PDB file of C-alpha atoms in Angstrom:
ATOM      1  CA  UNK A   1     109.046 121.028 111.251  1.00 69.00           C
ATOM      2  CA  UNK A   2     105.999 118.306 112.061  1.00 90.00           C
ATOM      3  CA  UNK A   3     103.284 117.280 109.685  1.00 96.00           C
ATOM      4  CA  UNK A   4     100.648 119.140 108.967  1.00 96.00           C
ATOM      5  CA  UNK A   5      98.689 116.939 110.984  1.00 97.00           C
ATOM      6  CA  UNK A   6     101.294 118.154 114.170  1.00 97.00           C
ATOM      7  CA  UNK A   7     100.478 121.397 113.269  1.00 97.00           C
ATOM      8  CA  UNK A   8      97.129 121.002 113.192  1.00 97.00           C
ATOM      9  CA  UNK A   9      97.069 119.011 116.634  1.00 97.00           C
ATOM     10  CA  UNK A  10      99.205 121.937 117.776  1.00 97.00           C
ATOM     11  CA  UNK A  11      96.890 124.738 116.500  1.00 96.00           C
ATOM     12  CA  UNK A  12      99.093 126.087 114.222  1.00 96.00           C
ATOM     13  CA  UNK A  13      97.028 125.417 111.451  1.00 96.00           C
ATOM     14  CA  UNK A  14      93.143 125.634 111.763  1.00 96.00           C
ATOM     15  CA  UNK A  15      90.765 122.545 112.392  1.00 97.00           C
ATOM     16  CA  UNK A  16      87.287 121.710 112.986  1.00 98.00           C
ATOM     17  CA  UNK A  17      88.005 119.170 116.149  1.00 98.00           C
ATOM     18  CA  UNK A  18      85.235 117.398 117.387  1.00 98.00           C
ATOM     19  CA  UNK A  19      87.505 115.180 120.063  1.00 98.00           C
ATOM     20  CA  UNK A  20      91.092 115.210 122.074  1.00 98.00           C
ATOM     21  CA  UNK A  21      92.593 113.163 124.284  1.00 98.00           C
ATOM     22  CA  UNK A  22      96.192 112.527 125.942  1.00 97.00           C
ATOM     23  CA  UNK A  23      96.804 110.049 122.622  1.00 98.00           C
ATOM     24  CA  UNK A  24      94.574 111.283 119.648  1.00 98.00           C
ATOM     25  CA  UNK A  25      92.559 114.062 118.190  1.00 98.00           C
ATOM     26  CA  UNK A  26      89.438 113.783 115.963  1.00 98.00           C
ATOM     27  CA  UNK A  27      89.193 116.466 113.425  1.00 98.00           C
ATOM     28  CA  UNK A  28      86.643 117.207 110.095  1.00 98.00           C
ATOM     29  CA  UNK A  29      88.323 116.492 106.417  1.00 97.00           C
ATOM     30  CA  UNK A  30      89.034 119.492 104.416  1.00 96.00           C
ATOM     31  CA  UNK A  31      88.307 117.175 101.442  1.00 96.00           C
ATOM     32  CA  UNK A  32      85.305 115.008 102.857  1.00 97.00           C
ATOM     33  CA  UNK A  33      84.209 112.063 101.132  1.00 97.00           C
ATOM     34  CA  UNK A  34      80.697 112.700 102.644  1.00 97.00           C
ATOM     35  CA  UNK A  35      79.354 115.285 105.133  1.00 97.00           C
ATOM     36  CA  UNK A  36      81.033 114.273 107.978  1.00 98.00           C
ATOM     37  CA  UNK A  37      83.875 112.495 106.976  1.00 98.00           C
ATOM     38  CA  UNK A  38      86.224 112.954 110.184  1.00 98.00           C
ATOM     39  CA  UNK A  39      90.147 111.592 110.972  1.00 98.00           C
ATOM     40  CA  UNK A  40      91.226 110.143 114.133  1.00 98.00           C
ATOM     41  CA  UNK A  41      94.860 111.511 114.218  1.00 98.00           C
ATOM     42  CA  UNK A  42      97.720 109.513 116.789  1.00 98.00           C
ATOM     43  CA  UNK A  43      99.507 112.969 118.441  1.00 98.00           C
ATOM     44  CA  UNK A  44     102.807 110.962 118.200  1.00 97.00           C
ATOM     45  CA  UNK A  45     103.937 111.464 114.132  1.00 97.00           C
ATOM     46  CA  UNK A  46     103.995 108.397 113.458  1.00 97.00           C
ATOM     47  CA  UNK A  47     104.351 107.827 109.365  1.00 96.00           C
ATOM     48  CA  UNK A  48     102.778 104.290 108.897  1.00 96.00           C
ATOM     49  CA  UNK A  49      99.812 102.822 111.385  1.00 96.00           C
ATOM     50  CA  UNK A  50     101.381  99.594 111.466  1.00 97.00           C
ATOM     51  CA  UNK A  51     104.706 101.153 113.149  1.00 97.00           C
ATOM     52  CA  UNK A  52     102.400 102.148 116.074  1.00 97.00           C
ATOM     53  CA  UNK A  53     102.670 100.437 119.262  1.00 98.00           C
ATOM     54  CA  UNK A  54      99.732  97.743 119.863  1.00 98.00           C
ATOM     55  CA  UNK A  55      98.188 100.054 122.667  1.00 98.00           C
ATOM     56  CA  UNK A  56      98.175 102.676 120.677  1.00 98.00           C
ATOM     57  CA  UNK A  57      96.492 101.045 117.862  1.00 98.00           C
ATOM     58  CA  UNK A  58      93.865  99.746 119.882  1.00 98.00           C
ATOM     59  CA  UNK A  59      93.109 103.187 121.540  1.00 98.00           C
ATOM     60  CA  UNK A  60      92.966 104.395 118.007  1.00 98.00           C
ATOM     61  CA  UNK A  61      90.489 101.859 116.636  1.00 98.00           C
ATOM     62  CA  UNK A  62      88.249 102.685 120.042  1.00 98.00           C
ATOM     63  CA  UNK A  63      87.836 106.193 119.326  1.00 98.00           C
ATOM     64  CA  UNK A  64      86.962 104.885 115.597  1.00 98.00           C
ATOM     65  CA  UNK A  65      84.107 102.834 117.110  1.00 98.00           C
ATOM     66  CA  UNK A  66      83.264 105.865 119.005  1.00 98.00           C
ATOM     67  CA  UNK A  67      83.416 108.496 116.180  1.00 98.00           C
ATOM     68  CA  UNK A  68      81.528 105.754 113.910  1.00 98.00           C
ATOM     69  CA  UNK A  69      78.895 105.543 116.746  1.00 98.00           C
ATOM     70  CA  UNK A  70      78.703 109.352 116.758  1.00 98.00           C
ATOM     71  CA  UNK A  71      78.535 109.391 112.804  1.00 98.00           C
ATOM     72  CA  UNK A  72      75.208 107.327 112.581  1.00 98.00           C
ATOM     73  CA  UNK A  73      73.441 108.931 115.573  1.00 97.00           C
ATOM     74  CA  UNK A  74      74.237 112.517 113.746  1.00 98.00           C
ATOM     75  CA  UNK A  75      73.695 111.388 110.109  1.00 98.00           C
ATOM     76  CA  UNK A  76      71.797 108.633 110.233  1.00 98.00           C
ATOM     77  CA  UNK A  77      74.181 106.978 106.724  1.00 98.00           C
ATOM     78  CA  UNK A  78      73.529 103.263 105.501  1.00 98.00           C
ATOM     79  CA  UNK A  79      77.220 102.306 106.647  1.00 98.00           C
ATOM     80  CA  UNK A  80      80.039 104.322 107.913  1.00 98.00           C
ATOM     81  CA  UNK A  81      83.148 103.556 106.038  1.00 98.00           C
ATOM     82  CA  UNK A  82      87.043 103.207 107.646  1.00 98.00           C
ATOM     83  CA  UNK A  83      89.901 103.497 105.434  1.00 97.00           C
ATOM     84  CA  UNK A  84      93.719 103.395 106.402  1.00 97.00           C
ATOM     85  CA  UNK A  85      95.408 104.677 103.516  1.00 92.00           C
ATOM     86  CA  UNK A  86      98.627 106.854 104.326  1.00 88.00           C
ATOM     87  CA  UNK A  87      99.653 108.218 100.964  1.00 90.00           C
ATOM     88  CA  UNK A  88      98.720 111.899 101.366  1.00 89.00           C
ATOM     89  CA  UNK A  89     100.141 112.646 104.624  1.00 94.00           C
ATOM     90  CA  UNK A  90     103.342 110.983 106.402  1.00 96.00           C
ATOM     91  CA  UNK A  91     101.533 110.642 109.412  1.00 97.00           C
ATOM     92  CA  UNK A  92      98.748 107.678 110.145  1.00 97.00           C
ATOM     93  CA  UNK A  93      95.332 108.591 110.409  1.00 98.00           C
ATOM     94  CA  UNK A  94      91.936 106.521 110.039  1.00 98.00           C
ATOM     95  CA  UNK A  95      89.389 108.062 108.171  1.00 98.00           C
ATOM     96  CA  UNK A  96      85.548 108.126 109.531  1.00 98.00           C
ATOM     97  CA  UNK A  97      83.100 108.234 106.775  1.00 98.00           C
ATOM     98  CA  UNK A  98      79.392 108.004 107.095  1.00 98.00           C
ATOM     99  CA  UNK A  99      78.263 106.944 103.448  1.00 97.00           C
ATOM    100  CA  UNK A 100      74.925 105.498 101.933  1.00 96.00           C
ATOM    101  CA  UNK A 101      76.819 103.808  99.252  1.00 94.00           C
ATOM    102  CA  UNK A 102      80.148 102.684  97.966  1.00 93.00           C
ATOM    103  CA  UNK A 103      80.980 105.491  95.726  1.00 92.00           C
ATOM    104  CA  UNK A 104      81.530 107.911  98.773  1.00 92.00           C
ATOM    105  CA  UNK A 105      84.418 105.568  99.361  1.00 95.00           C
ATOM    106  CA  UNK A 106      86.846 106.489  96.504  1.00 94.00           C
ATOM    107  CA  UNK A 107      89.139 109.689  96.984  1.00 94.00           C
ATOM    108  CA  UNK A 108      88.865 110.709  93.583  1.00 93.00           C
ATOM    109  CA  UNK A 109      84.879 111.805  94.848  1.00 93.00           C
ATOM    110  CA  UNK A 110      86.520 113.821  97.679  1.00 94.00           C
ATOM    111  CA  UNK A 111      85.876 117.111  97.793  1.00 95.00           C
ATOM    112  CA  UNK A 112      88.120 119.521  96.182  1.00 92.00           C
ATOM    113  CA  UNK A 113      86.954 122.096  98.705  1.00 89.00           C
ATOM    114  CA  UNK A 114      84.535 122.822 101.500  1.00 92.00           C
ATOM    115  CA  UNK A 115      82.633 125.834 103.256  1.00 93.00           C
ATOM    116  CA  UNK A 116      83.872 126.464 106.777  1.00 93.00           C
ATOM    117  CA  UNK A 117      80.148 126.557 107.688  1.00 96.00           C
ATOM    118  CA  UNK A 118      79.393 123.262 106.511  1.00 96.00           C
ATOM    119  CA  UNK A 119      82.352 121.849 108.657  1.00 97.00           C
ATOM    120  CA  UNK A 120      80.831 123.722 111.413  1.00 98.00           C
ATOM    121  CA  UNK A 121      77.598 122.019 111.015  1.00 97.00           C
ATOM    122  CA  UNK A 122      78.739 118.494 110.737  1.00 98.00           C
ATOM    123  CA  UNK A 123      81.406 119.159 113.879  1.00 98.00           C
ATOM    124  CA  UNK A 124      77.804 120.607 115.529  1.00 98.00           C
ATOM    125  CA  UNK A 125      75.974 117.486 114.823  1.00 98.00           C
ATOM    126  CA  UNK A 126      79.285 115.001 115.726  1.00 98.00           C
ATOM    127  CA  UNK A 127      79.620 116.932 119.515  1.00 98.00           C
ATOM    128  CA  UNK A 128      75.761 116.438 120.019  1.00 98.00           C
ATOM    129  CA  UNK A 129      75.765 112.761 119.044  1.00 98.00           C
ATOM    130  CA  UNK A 130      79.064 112.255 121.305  1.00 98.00           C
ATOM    131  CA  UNK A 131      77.588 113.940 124.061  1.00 97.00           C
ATOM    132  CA  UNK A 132      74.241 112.219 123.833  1.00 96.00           C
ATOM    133  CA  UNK A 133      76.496 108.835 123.787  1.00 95.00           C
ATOM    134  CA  UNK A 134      77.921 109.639 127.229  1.00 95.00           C
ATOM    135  CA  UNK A 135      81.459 110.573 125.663  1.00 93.00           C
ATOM    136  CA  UNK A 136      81.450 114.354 127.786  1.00 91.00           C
ATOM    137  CA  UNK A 137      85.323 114.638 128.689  1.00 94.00           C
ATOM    138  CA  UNK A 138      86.471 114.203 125.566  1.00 95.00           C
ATOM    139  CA  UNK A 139      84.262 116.532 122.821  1.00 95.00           C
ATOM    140  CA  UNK A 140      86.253 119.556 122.119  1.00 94.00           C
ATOM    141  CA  UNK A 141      84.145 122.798 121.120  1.00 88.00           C
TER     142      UNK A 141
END
Protein backbone atom coordinates (compact mmCIF):
# COMPACT_ATOMS: atom_id res chain seq x y z
CA UNK A 1 0.00 0.00 0.00
CA UNK A 2 1.33 3.79 -1.10
CA UNK A 3 1.21 6.87 1.05
CA UNK A 4 -1.54 8.62 1.62
CA UNK A 5 -0.26 11.12 -0.59
CA UNK A 6 -0.34 8.01 -3.55
CA UNK A 7 -3.66 7.57 -2.63
CA UNK A 8 -4.59 10.81 -2.81
CA UNK A 9 -2.76 11.37 -6.29
CA UNK A 10 -4.62 8.19 -7.20
CA UNK A 11 -8.11 9.33 -6.03
CA UNK A 12 -8.51 6.95 -3.57
CA UNK A 13 -8.71 9.32 -0.97
CA UNK A 14 -10.42 12.78 -1.56
CA UNK A 15 -8.49 16.12 -2.44
CA UNK A 16 -9.07 19.59 -3.31
CA UNK A 17 -6.43 19.67 -6.47
CA UNK A 18 -5.86 22.81 -7.95
CA UNK A 19 -2.92 21.38 -10.50
CA UNK A 20 -1.54 17.92 -12.24
CA UNK A 21 0.94 17.16 -14.39
CA UNK A 22 2.94 13.98 -15.79
CA UNK A 23 5.43 14.63 -12.50
CA UNK A 24 3.41 16.43 -9.66
CA UNK A 25 0.06 17.31 -8.29
CA UNK A 26 -0.91 20.46 -6.31
CA UNK A 27 -3.49 19.84 -3.73
CA UNK A 28 -5.19 22.15 -0.58
CA UNK A 29 -3.90 21.17 3.19
CA UNK A 30 -6.40 19.50 5.31
CA UNK A 31 -4.57 21.30 8.17
CA UNK A 32 -3.73 24.79 6.49
CA UNK A 33 -1.45 27.07 8.06
CA UNK A 34 -3.39 29.93 6.31
CA UNK A 35 -6.28 29.97 3.79
CA UNK A 36 -4.67 28.60 1.05
CA UNK A 37 -1.94 26.76 2.22
CA UNK A 38 -1.43 24.18 -0.80
CA UNK A 39 1.35 21.04 -1.33
CA UNK A 40 3.13 20.37 -4.44
CA UNK A 41 3.28 16.49 -4.22
CA UNK A 42 6.25 14.44 -6.63
CA UNK A 43 3.77 11.34 -8.06
CA UNK A 44 6.90 9.10 -7.63
CA UNK A 45 6.85 8.18 -3.48
CA UNK A 46 9.69 9.37 -2.87
CA UNK A 47 10.33 9.58 1.22
CA UNK A 48 12.97 12.43 1.49
CA UNK A 49 13.19 15.53 -1.25
CA UNK A 50 16.78 15.33 -1.29
CA UNK A 51 16.64 11.55 -2.69
CA UNK A 52 14.85 13.05 -5.75
CA UNK A 53 16.55 13.22 -8.95
CA UNK A 54 17.89 16.92 -9.83
CA UNK A 55 15.18 17.23 -12.68
CA UNK A 56 12.75 16.38 -10.63
CA UNK A 57 13.58 18.77 -7.99
CA UNK A 58 13.77 21.53 -10.23
CA UNK A 59 10.32 20.77 -11.85
CA UNK A 60 9.13 20.70 -8.31
CA UNK A 61 10.49 24.06 -7.19
CA UNK A 62 8.88 25.54 -10.73
CA UNK A 63 5.48 24.61 -9.96
CA UNK A 64 6.33 26.21 -6.34
CA UNK A 65 7.12 29.51 -8.10
CA UNK A 66 4.01 28.97 -9.98
CA UNK A 67 1.63 28.02 -7.09
CA UNK A 68 3.41 31.00 -5.03
CA UNK A 69 2.59 33.28 -8.06
CA UNK A 70 -0.99 31.98 -7.99
CA UNK A 71 -1.12 32.42 -4.06
CA UNK A 72 -0.51 36.29 -4.13
CA UNK A 73 -2.65 37.07 -7.20
CA UNK A 74 -5.66 35.08 -5.24
CA UNK A 75 -4.85 36.30 -1.68
CA UNK A 76 -3.05 39.10 -2.01
CA UNK A 77 -0.62 37.82 1.62
CA UNK A 78 2.54 39.95 2.71
CA UNK A 79 4.86 36.85 1.81
CA UNK A 80 4.11 33.38 0.80
CA UNK A 81 6.01 30.96 2.88
CA UNK A 82 7.85 27.40 1.56
CA UNK A 83 8.68 24.83 3.98
CA UNK A 84 10.27 21.29 3.29
CA UNK A 85 9.72 19.46 6.32
CA UNK A 86 8.97 15.60 5.80
CA UNK A 87 8.09 14.38 9.26
CA UNK A 88 4.34 13.78 8.88
CA UNK A 89 4.22 11.94 5.76
CA UNK A 90 7.01 9.51 4.18
CA UNK A 91 6.64 11.07 1.04
CA UNK A 92 8.30 14.72 0.03
CA UNK A 93 6.13 17.48 -0.46
CA UNK A 94 6.72 21.43 -0.39
CA UNK A 95 4.29 23.32 1.32
CA UNK A 96 2.75 26.72 -0.31
CA UNK A 97 1.68 29.14 2.26
CA UNK A 98 0.46 32.61 1.66
CA UNK A 99 0.97 34.34 5.19
CA UNK A 100 1.00 38.08 6.42
CA UNK A 101 3.28 37.20 9.19
CA UNK A 102 5.60 34.68 10.69
CA UNK A 103 3.32 33.00 13.05
CA UNK A 104 1.32 31.32 10.11
CA UNK A 105 4.61 29.53 9.68
CA UNK A 106 4.68 27.16 12.73
CA UNK A 107 2.63 23.78 12.50
CA UNK A 108 1.56 23.90 15.89
CA UNK A 109 -0.99 27.03 14.36
CA UNK A 110 -2.19 24.53 11.71
CA UNK A 111 -5.47 23.84 11.63
CA UNK A 112 -6.83 20.96 13.46
CA UNK A 113 -9.64 20.84 10.92
CA UNK A 114 -11.23 22.57 7.97
CA UNK A 115 -14.74 23.01 6.15
CA UNK A 116 -14.81 21.36 2.75
CA UNK A 117 -16.34 24.68 1.57
CA UNK A 118 -13.60 26.74 2.61
CA UNK A 119 -11.14 24.40 0.65
CA UNK A 120 -13.44 24.86 -2.16
CA UNK A 121 -13.13 28.52 -2.04
CA UNK A 122 -9.44 28.86 -1.77
CA UNK A 123 -8.99 25.91 -4.69
CA UNK A 124 -11.72 28.53 -6.56
CA UNK A 125 -9.56 31.48 -6.07
CA UNK A 126 -5.98 29.33 -6.78
CA UNK A 127 -7.60 27.98 -10.49
CA UNK A 128 -8.64 31.68 -11.29
CA UNK A 129 -5.26 33.18 -10.40
CA UNK A 130 -3.50 30.17 -12.43
CA UNK A 131 -5.60 30.66 -15.24
CA UNK A 132 -5.32 34.42 -15.30
CA UNK A 133 -1.33 33.66 -15.17
CA UNK A 134 -1.49 31.78 -18.48
CA UNK A 135 -0.99 28.29 -16.64
CA UNK A 136 -4.46 26.67 -18.67
CA UNK A 137 -3.21 22.93 -19.28
CA UNK A 138 -2.39 22.28 -16.09
CA UNK A 139 -5.41 23.62 -13.46
CA UNK A 140 -7.43 20.67 -12.54
CA UNK A 141 -11.24 21.43 -11.62
Amino acid sequence: MGTIFTRIINHEIPATFVWRDEQCVAFLSINPLAHGHTLIVPIEEIDHWVDAPPPLVAHLFEVTHVIGSALEGAFDPARVGVIIAGYEVPHAHIHVVPTNDMSQLNFANAAGEVDHSSLESAASSIRQALRANGHLDHVVD
